[in-house]
Amino acid sequence: MQPGYNSRIADSLASRLEHIVRRLSPKHLTIGIILLVLGVFALQISPWFAWLTIGTGLLLLTWHTRMQGTYRGLLYFIALLPVLHWFNSTNEVLFHEDAVTGMVLSRDSAAPLELAYGLIFALVAIGGLIFVIRHRPHGHGIRAAAGGLGNRQNTQPRWSNVPARTFADVGGLDDQKRRISAVVQNRLFPERFKQHGVVQNGVLLYGPRGTGKTFLAEATAGQFKINYWYAKPTSLVESRIGNSEANIRETFARAYAHRPVLFFLDEIDSIGTQRQQLGRNDDVGGGARLYNSVVTELMQCVDQYRGAAGFILMAATNFYEGLDEALVRDMRFDEKIRVDLPDEAARAQILAAQLSKRLWAPFPVEPFAGRTPGWSAAKLTGLVNKAGSIAALENRRMEQRDLQRAFDESGGADRPLIKPVDWCDLALPAPVELDLRNLIRLMDAREAEKLKVPVPAGLLLVGPAGTGKTSVAHLIATQTRRSFYSISPA
């Protein structure tokens, strides 16, 4: 049955009043008591002011969240009595009292202004009654509407975790930001998309490790000023049967209770990989069936919450191919976004974004972006952190030489050499040693930029077996602070 026209008007009026009063001080109970005491003492000074104060105090008491709607309505009627007395007193002063003699004039005829005055009072009184009866507490916790967590949630304070990071702190990734923003706006402002029947949710970030997937998720929450709920799937898994599924349901419900929220599942592949196809006697121990039920529970929670307004689901993985196809299909994760290693322009933006948050003397970052091909966002952030540490030890601003020193010291750190090789460790012909020294000098990006030549990208060593070609490769890696990877064709 559809609600009647009058009911819709009442609901609309109540919601508007509730929105206004929600901004009142949470100490309204204390303020109401203070106004009551003030009104009692004011009776000896100004009766009309005293009745107004007492009525206002009683009205504030009706918004006490522990009262049921019926009792709040009864107290509201009691509060109207002193307010009505004040209204009558004010009405006589405005419309029925001679300004010179102070005598009360005839009440037989009512001026139009007086009728409007009374009508406004009646409308305000009725609107207040509707609001008081329908009012629900907002400052003492929120009940999880889906999946409920019990009454203890209502006694907990409101949780808030809005990150300070925004899209401005993320270098590059303009297309990824645009696609993520479209999904977030669909869930934050569903009324805009309702007439088109569009419901979008679920953003899966995948790509190599260290490319900034978690950072991007946190920046998304900060960009839209919503709560950020980080969930690590490995903490949801337990050995007892049924506990893992219960933990997944509870985590989703707790995040839902604090909307608007961005719910981020990091390393989703730890609980969302491909389910096993089992026959009659394929799983004697039951471990495979237990894992399959965990994946199924995760999919059911995604289905349950993806349509909720203010709930944005995001996940990240380094192993996209290993995820269950049913988990990552459309209508569960509507956007699958690859976050790859940044190119030179994106690296410059990442360095600039990281340096802008530090105490630094501005300098061009493009040369460093050109010298760091293949570097991830995490590695670039580590480079800036190391430069900042160098400047902090000397109690000064970060300068270009600090970033250069950090860059020089970071070479080859991902895979150190087993045995460093120096020039004195090898006996090389003079022409060969001269060529190698020139090659190593050009492998310094600063030197290559001065000479306006590209940095050498390859070297072929030719000679009989046992002549020290591998030792020369060790020498080059040592002198240029490069990592050394030995690959055997066999």
Coordinates of C-alpha atoms in Angstrom, one line a residue:
M1 CA 0.0 0.0 0.0
Q2 CA 1.3 3.4 -1.0
P3 CA 1.5 6.1 1.8
G4 CA -1.1 8.8 1.6
Y5 CA -0.5 12.4 0.5
N6 CA -0.7 13.8 4.1
S7 CA 1.6 11.1 5.3
R8 CA 4.2 12.0 2.7
I9 CA 4.0 15.7 3.7
A10 CA 4.4 14.8 7.4
D11 CA 7.4 12.6 6.7
S12 CA 9.0 15.3 4.6
L13 CA 8.4 18.0 7.2
A14 CA 9.7 15.7 9.9
S15 CA 12.9 14.9 8.0
R16 CA 13.6 18.6 7.3
L17 CA 13.1 19.5 11.0
E18 CA 15.3 16.6 12.0
H19 CA 18.0 17.8 9.7
I20 CA 17.9 21.3 11.3
V21 CA 17.8 20.1 14.9
R22 CA 20.6 17.5 14.3
R23 CA 23.0 20.4 14.2
L24 CA 22.1 21.4 17.8
S25 CA 24.6 20.9 20.6
P26 CA 24.7 17.3 21.9
K27 CA 24.4 18.9 25.4
H28 CA 20.8 19.9 24.8
L29 CA 19.8 17.9 27.9
T30 CA 22.0 20.0 30.1
I31 CA 20.9 23.2 28.4
G32 CA 17.3 22.3 28.9
I33 CA 17.8 21.9 32.7
I34 CA 19.6 25.2 32.9
L35 CA 16.8 27.0 31.1
L36 CA 14.2 25.5 33.4
V37 CA 16.1 26.8 36.5
L38 CA 16.6 30.2 34.9
G39 CA 12.9 30.3 34.0
V40 CA 11.9 29.7 37.7
F41 CA 14.0 32.6 38.9
A42 CA 12.8 34.8 36.1
L43 CA 9.2 34.5 37.2
Q44 CA 9.9 37.3 39.8
I45 CA 11.3 39.6 37.1
S46 CA 9.4 39.1 33.8
P47 CA 6.6 36.5 33.6
W48 CA 6.4 36.3 29.9
F49 CA 10.2 35.8 29.6
A50 CA 10.0 33.2 32.3
W51 CA 7.3 31.2 30.6
L52 CA 9.3 31.3 27.3
T53 CA 12.4 30.0 29.0
I54 CA 10.6 27.2 30.9
G55 CA 8.9 26.1 27.6
T56 CA 12.1 26.1 25.7
G57 CA 13.8 24.1 28.4
L58 CA 11.1 21.5 28.4
L59 CA 11.3 21.3 24.6
L60 CA 15.0 20.6 24.8
L61 CA 14.3 17.8 27.3
T62 CA 12.0 16.1 24.8
W63 CA 15.0 15.5 22.5
H64 CA 16.7 13.3 25.2
T65 CA 17.6 10.2 23.2
R66 CA 16.8 7.7 25.9
M67 CA 13.1 8.6 25.9
Q68 CA 10.6 6.6 23.8
G69 CA 8.5 8.5 21.2
T70 CA 5.3 8.4 23.3
Y71 CA 6.9 9.9 26.4
R72 CA 8.6 12.6 24.3
G73 CA 5.2 13.5 22.8
L74 CA 3.6 13.7 26.3
L75 CA 6.4 15.9 27.6
Y76 CA 6.0 18.0 24.4
F77 CA 2.4 18.7 25.3
I78 CA 3.4 19.8 28.8
A79 CA 6.1 22.0 27.3
L80 CA 3.4 23.7 25.1
L81 CA 1.5 25.0 28.1
P82 CA 4.0 27.6 29.2
V83 CA 4.8 28.4 25.6
L84 CA 1.1 28.9 24.9
H85 CA 0.9 31.2 28.0
W86 CA 3.7 33.3 26.6
F87 CA 2.1 33.3 23.2
N88 CA -1.2 34.7 24.6
S89 CA 0.7 37.4 26.6
T90 CA 2.6 38.4 23.5
N91 CA -0.6 38.4 21.5
E92 CA -2.2 40.8 23.9
V93 CA 0.8 43.2 23.9
L94 CA 1.0 43.2 20.1
F95 CA -2.7 43.4 19.1
H96 CA -5.0 44.2 22.1
E97 CA -3.1 46.6 24.3
D98 CA -3.1 50.4 23.9
A99 CA 0.5 51.6 23.5
V100 CA -0.3 54.8 25.5
T101 CA -2.6 53.8 28.3
G102 CA -1.7 50.1 28.5
M103 CA -5.4 49.1 28.7
V104 CA -6.6 45.9 27.0
L105 CA -8.8 46.6 24.0
S106 CA -11.7 44.6 22.6
R107 CA -11.1 41.0 21.5
D108 CA -14.2 40.7 19.3
S109 CA -12.4 41.3 16.0
A110 CA -9.1 39.8 15.0
A111 CA -6.8 41.6 12.6
P112 CA -5.5 39.6 9.6
L113 CA -1.9 40.0 11.0
E114 CA -3.1 38.4 14.3
L115 CA -4.7 35.5 12.4
A116 CA -1.4 34.9 10.6
Y117 CA 0.5 35.1 13.8
G118 CA -1.7 32.4 15.4
L119 CA -1.5 30.2 12.2
I120 CA 2.3 30.3 12.3
F121 CA 2.3 29.3 15.9
A122 CA -0.1 26.3 15.2
L123 CA 2.0 25.1 12.3
V124 CA 5.2 25.3 14.3
A125 CA 3.6 23.4 17.2
I126 CA 2.3 20.6 14.9
G127 CA 5.6 20.3 13.1
G128 CA 7.4 20.1 16.5
L129 CA 5.1 17.3 17.6
I130 CA 5.8 15.3 14.4
F131 CA 9.5 15.7 14.8
V132 CA 9.5 14.8 18.5
I133 CA 7.6 11.6 18.0
R134 CA 9.7 10.5 15.0
H135 CA 13.1 11.6 16.3
R136 CA 15.8 8.9 16.6
P137 CA 19.1 9.2 18.4
H138 CA 22.1 10.1 16.2
G139 CA 24.9 10.7 18.5
H140 CA 25.2 7.4 20.4
G141 CA 26.2 4.9 17.8
I142 CA 24.5 3.6 14.7
R143 CA 22.8 0.2 14.5
A144 CA 24.0 -2.0 11.6
A145 CA 20.9 -2.2 9.4
A146 CA 22.2 -5.2 7.5
G147 CA 23.6 -8.1 9.4
G148 CA 23.1 -6.5 12.9
L149 CA 25.7 -6.6 15.6
G150 CA 23.5 -6.5 18.6
N151 CA 22.5 -3.7 21.0
R152 CA 26.0 -3.1 22.2
Q153 CA 26.7 -1.1 19.1
N154 CA 24.2 1.6 20.2
T155 CA 26.3 2.5 23.2
Q156 CA 29.6 3.0 21.4
P157 CA 30.7 6.4 20.2
R158 CA 30.6 7.3 16.5
W159 CA 33.8 6.1 14.7
S160 CA 35.5 8.3 12.2
N161 CA 38.6 7.8 10.1
V162 CA 38.8 10.3 7.2
P163 CA 42.3 10.2 5.7
A164 CA 44.2 13.5 5.2
R165 CA 45.5 12.3 1.8
T166 CA 43.7 13.2 -1.4
F167 CA 44.1 12.7 -5.1
A168 CA 46.5 15.6 -5.1
D169 CA 49.0 13.5 -3.1
V170 CA 48.9 10.7 -5.8
G171 CA 51.1 11.5 -8.8
G172 CA 49.7 10.6 -12.2
L173 CA 47.0 7.9 -12.6
D174 CA 44.5 10.5 -14.0
D175 CA 42.5 7.9 -15.8
Q176 CA 42.3 5.6 -12.8
K177 CA 41.2 8.5 -10.6
R178 CA 38.4 9.4 -13.1
R179 CA 37.1 5.8 -13.2
I180 CA 37.2 5.5 -9.4
S181 CA 35.4 8.8 -8.9
A182 CA 32.5 7.7 -11.1
V183 CA 31.9 4.6 -8.9
V184 CA 32.2 6.6 -5.7
Q185 CA 29.8 9.3 -6.8
N186 CA 27.3 6.6 -7.8
R187 CA 27.1 5.3 -4.2
L188 CA 27.4 8.7 -2.5
F189 CA 24.7 10.4 -4.7
P190 CA 22.5 7.5 -5.8
E191 CA 19.5 9.8 -6.5
R192 CA 21.4 11.2 -9.5
F193 CA 21.7 7.8 -11.1
K194 CA 18.4 6.3 -9.9
Q195 CA 16.3 7.6 -12.9
H196 CA 18.8 5.9 -15.2
G197 CA 18.7 2.7 -13.2
V198 CA 22.5 2.6 -12.7
V199 CA 24.0 1.0 -9.6
Q200 CA 27.8 0.8 -9.7
N201 CA 30.0 -0.5 -6.9
G202 CA 33.2 -2.5 -6.5
V203 CA 36.6 -1.3 -7.6
L204 CA 39.4 -3.9 -8.0
L205 CA 42.9 -2.5 -8.1
Y206 CA 45.5 -5.0 -9.5
G207 CA 49.1 -4.7 -10.7
P208 CA 52.7 -5.2 -9.5
R209 CA 53.5 -4.7 -5.9
G210 CA 54.6 -1.3 -4.7
T211 CA 52.6 0.6 -7.4
G212 CA 50.4 2.5 -4.8
K213 CA 47.2 0.6 -4.8
T214 CA 46.6 1.0 -1.0
F215 CA 47.7 4.6 -1.2
L216 CA 45.2 5.2 -4.0
A217 CA 42.4 3.7 -2.0
E218 CA 43.2 5.8 1.1
A219 CA 43.5 8.9 -1.1
T220 CA 40.0 8.2 -2.5
A221 CA 38.5 8.2 0.9
G222 CA 40.2 11.5 1.7
Q223 CA 39.2 13.0 -1.6
F224 CA 35.5 12.5 -0.9
K225 CA 35.8 13.1 2.9
I226 CA 34.4 9.6 3.9
N227 CA 35.5 7.1 6.4
Y228 CA 38.3 4.6 5.4
W229 CA 37.9 1.1 6.7
Y230 CA 40.9 -1.1 6.0
A231 CA 40.4 -4.8 6.2
K232 CA 43.2 -7.4 6.0
P233 CA 41.7 -10.7 4.9
T234 CA 44.3 -12.8 6.7
S235 CA 43.0 -11.6 10.0
L236 CA 39.5 -12.8 9.1
V237 CA 40.6 -16.5 8.6
E238 CA 40.4 -18.9 11.6
S239 CA 40.8 -22.6 11.9
R240 CA 37.4 -23.3 13.5
I241 CA 34.6 -24.2 11.1
G242 CA 32.3 -21.2 10.6
N243 CA 34.4 -18.6 12.3
S244 CA 36.0 -17.3 9.1
E245 CA 32.5 -16.8 7.5
A246 CA 31.3 -15.1 10.7
N247 CA 34.3 -12.7 10.7
I248 CA 33.6 -11.7 7.1
R249 CA 29.9 -11.0 7.8
E250 CA 30.8 -9.0 11.0
T251 CA 33.5 -6.9 9.3
F252 CA 31.2 -5.9 6.5
A253 CA 28.4 -5.1 8.9
R254 CA 30.7 -3.0 11.1
A255 CA 31.9 -1.0 8.2
Y256 CA 28.4 -0.5 6.9
A257 CA 27.3 0.9 10.3
H258 CA 29.8 3.8 9.8
R259 CA 28.6 5.1 6.4
P260 CA 29.6 6.9 4.4
V261 CA 32.6 4.6 4.2
L262 CA 35.1 3.2 1.8
F263 CA 35.6 -0.5 2.7
F264 CA 39.0 -1.6 1.4
L265 CA 40.0 -5.3 1.2
D266 CA 43.8 -5.5 0.8
E267 CA 45.3 -8.7 -0.7
I268 CA 41.9 -10.1 -1.5
D269 CA 43.6 -13.0 -3.2
S270 CA 44.3 -14.5 0.2
I271 CA 40.6 -15.4 0.6
G272 CA 39.3 -15.0 -2.9
T273 CA 41.3 -17.3 -5.2
Q274 CA 39.8 -19.9 -7.4
R275 CA 37.5 -22.4 -5.7
Q276 CA 38.3 -26.1 -6.0
Q277 CA 36.1 -28.4 -8.0
L278 CA 35.4 -31.4 -5.7
G279 CA 34.1 -34.9 -6.5
R280 CA 32.6 -37.4 -4.1
N281 CA 35.9 -38.5 -2.4
D282 CA 38.2 -35.6 -3.4
D283 CA 38.3 -33.8 0.0
V284 CA 38.6 -36.3 2.8
G285 CA 39.9 -33.7 5.3
G286 CA 37.4 -31.0 4.4
G287 CA 39.9 -28.2 4.0
A288 CA 38.9 -27.5 0.4
R289 CA 35.2 -27.4 1.2
L290 CA 36.0 -25.0 4.1
Y291 CA 37.9 -22.6 1.8
N292 CA 35.2 -22.8 -0.8
S293 CA 32.6 -21.7 1.8
V294 CA 34.8 -18.7 2.7
V295 CA 34.9 -17.5 -0.9
T296 CA 31.2 -18.1 -1.2
E297 CA 30.5 -16.0 1.9
L298 CA 32.7 -13.2 0.6
M299 CA 30.7 -13.2 -2.7
Q300 CA 27.4 -13.1 -0.7
C301 CA 28.5 -10.2 1.4
V302 CA 29.5 -8.3 -1.8
D303 CA 26.1 -8.9 -3.2
Q304 CA 24.4 -7.8 0.0
Y305 CA 26.1 -4.5 0.5
R306 CA 27.0 -3.3 -3.1
G307 CA 23.6 -1.6 -3.5
A308 CA 23.8 0.3 -0.2
A309 CA 24.0 4.1 -0.4
G310 CA 27.2 5.5 1.1
F311 CA 29.1 2.1 1.0
I312 CA 32.0 1.9 -1.4
L313 CA 33.8 -1.4 -1.9
M314 CA 37.4 -1.5 -3.0
A315 CA 39.9 -4.3 -3.1
A316 CA 43.5 -4.8 -4.2
T317 CA 45.6 -7.8 -5.4
N318 CA 48.9 -8.6 -7.0
F319 CA 47.6 -11.8 -8.5
Y320 CA 44.5 -11.0 -10.6
E321 CA 44.7 -14.2 -12.6
G322 CA 44.3 -16.3 -9.5
L323 CA 41.0 -14.8 -8.3
D324 CA 37.8 -16.7 -8.6
E325 CA 36.0 -15.6 -11.8
A326 CA 32.7 -15.4 -10.1
L327 CA 34.0 -13.1 -7.4
V328 CA 35.4 -10.5 -9.8
R329 CA 32.7 -10.6 -12.4
D330 CA 30.6 -7.6 -13.3
M331 CA 27.8 -6.7 -10.8
R332 CA 30.2 -7.5 -8.1
F333 CA 33.3 -5.5 -9.1
D334 CA 32.2 -3.2 -11.8
E335 CA 35.6 -1.6 -12.3
K336 CA 38.8 -3.6 -12.7
I337 CA 41.7 -1.1 -12.8
R338 CA 45.3 -1.9 -13.4
V339 CA 47.8 0.2 -11.5
D340 CA 51.0 -0.2 -13.3
L341 CA 54.5 1.2 -12.8
P342 CA 54.6 4.9 -13.5
D343 CA 56.1 6.4 -16.6
E344 CA 58.5 9.3 -16.6
A345 CA 55.8 12.0 -16.4
A346 CA 54.0 10.1 -13.6
R347 CA 57.3 9.7 -11.7
A348 CA 57.8 13.4 -11.8
Q349 CA 54.3 14.0 -10.4
I350 CA 54.9 11.5 -7.7
L351 CA 58.2 13.1 -6.7
A352 CA 56.6 16.5 -6.7
A353 CA 53.7 15.4 -4.6
Q354 CA 55.9 13.8 -2.0
L355 CA 58.3 16.7 -1.8
S356 CA 55.4 19.2 -1.5
K357 CA 54.6 17.7 1.9
R358 CA 58.1 18.1 3.2
L359 CA 60.3 21.0 4.3
W360 CA 62.3 21.5 1.1
A361 CA 63.9 24.2 -1.1
P362 CA 62.2 23.8 -4.5
F363 CA 64.3 22.3 -7.3
P364 CA 63.4 20.6 -10.6
V365 CA 62.5 16.9 -10.2
E366 CA 62.4 16.0 -13.9
P367 CA 66.0 14.9 -14.0
F368 CA 65.4 12.4 -11.2
A369 CA 62.2 11.1 -13.0
G370 CA 64.3 10.4 -16.0
R371 CA 66.9 8.5 -14.0
T372 CA 64.4 6.2 -12.3
P373 CA 62.9 4.0 -15.0
G374 CA 61.0 1.0 -13.6
W375 CA 60.7 2.5 -10.2
S376 CA 57.4 2.0 -8.3
A377 CA 55.6 4.7 -6.4
A378 CA 56.7 3.1 -3.1
K379 CA 60.3 3.1 -4.2
L380 CA 60.1 6.8 -5.1
T381 CA 58.6 7.6 -1.8
G382 CA 61.4 5.7 -0.1
L383 CA 63.9 7.8 -2.0
V384 CA 62.3 11.0 -0.8
N385 CA 62.2 9.7 2.7
K386 CA 65.9 8.9 2.6
A387 CA 66.7 12.4 1.3
G388 CA 64.5 13.9 4.0
S389 CA 66.4 12.0 6.7
I390 CA 69.7 13.3 5.4
A391 CA 68.4 16.9 5.6
A392 CA 66.9 16.3 9.0
L393 CA 70.2 15.1 10.5
E394 CA 71.7 18.5 9.5
N395 CA 68.6 20.4 10.6
R396 CA 67.9 22.2 7.3
R397 CA 65.6 22.1 4.3
M398 CA 65.8 19.3 1.8
E399 CA 67.9 20.2 -1.2
Q400 CA 68.6 18.7 -4.6
R401 CA 72.0 17.4 -3.4
D402 CA 70.1 15.4 -0.7
L403 CA 67.9 13.7 -3.2
Q404 CA 71.0 13.0 -5.4
R405 CA 72.9 11.5 -2.5
A406 CA 69.9 9.3 -1.6
F407 CA 69.7 8.2 -5.3
D408 CA 73.4 7.4 -5.4
E409 CA 73.2 5.3 -2.2
S410 CA 70.1 3.4 -3.3
G411 CA 71.6 1.9 -6.4
G412 CA 71.8 -1.9 -6.3
A413 CA 70.0 -2.1 -2.9
D414 CA 67.3 -4.4 -4.2
R415 CA 69.9 -7.2 -4.8
P416 CA 73.3 -6.5 -3.5
L417 CA 76.4 -8.1 -5.0
I418 CA 77.7 -11.3 -3.4
K419 CA 81.3 -10.0 -3.8
P420 CA 82.2 -6.4 -4.8
V421 CA 84.9 -6.2 -7.5
D422 CA 87.3 -3.3 -7.8
W423 CA 89.7 -2.2 -10.5
C424 CA 92.7 -3.7 -8.7
D425 CA 91.1 -7.1 -8.6
L426 CA 91.3 -7.5 -12.4
A427 CA 94.3 -7.4 -14.8
L428 CA 92.9 -5.8 -17.9
P429 CA 94.6 -4.6 -21.1
A430 CA 95.0 -0.8 -21.1
P431 CA 92.6 -0.2 -24.1
V432 CA 89.9 -2.4 -22.5
E433 CA 90.2 -0.7 -19.1
L434 CA 89.9 2.7 -20.8
D435 CA 86.8 1.7 -22.7
L436 CA 85.2 0.3 -19.5
R437 CA 86.0 3.5 -17.6
N438 CA 84.4 5.6 -20.3
L439 CA 81.4 3.3 -20.3
I440 CA 81.0 3.5 -16.5
R441 CA 81.3 7.3 -16.7
L442 CA 78.5 7.5 -19.3
M443 CA 76.3 5.3 -17.1
D444 CA 76.0 8.2 -14.7
A445 CA 72.9 10.1 -15.9
R446 CA 74.4 13.4 -14.9
E447 CA 77.5 12.9 -17.0
A448 CA 75.5 11.7 -20.0
E449 CA 73.2 14.8 -19.7
K450 CA 76.3 17.1 -19.8
L451 CA 77.6 15.4 -22.9
K452 CA 74.1 15.2 -24.4
V453 CA 74.4 11.5 -25.2
P454 CA 72.0 8.7 -24.1
V455 CA 72.9 6.5 -21.2
P456 CA 74.3 3.2 -22.6
A457 CA 71.7 0.5 -22.4
G458 CA 73.7 -2.6 -23.3
L459 CA 77.2 -4.1 -23.5
L460 CA 78.3 -7.3 -25.3
L461 CA 81.5 -8.9 -24.0
V462 CA 83.2 -11.3 -26.5
G463 CA 86.0 -13.6 -25.8
P464 CA 87.1 -17.2 -25.1
A465 CA 85.9 -19.1 -22.0
G466 CA 87.7 -18.3 -18.8
T467 CA 88.9 -14.8 -19.8
G468 CA 87.0 -13.0 -17.0
K469 CA 83.9 -11.8 -18.8
T470 CA 81.7 -12.5 -15.7
S471 CA 84.2 -10.7 -13.5
V472 CA 84.0 -7.7 -15.8
A473 CA 80.2 -7.7 -15.4
H474 CA 80.7 -7.8 -11.6
L475 CA 83.1 -4.9 -11.9
I476 CA 80.6 -2.7 -13.9
A477 CA 77.8 -3.5 -11.4
T478 CA 80.0 -2.6 -8.5
Q479 CA 81.3 0.7 -9.9
T480 CA 77.9 1.9 -11.1
R481 CA 76.0 0.6 -8.0
R482 CA 73.7 -1.5 -10.1
S483 CA 72.1 -4.8 -9.1
F484 CA 73.6 -7.9 -10.6
Y485 CA 71.3 -10.6 -12.0
S486 CA 73.0 -13.7 -13.4
I487 CA 70.9 -15.5 -16.0
S488 CA 72.1 -18.8 -17.5
P489 CA 70.6 -19.7 -20.9
A490 CA 70.3 -23.4 -19.8

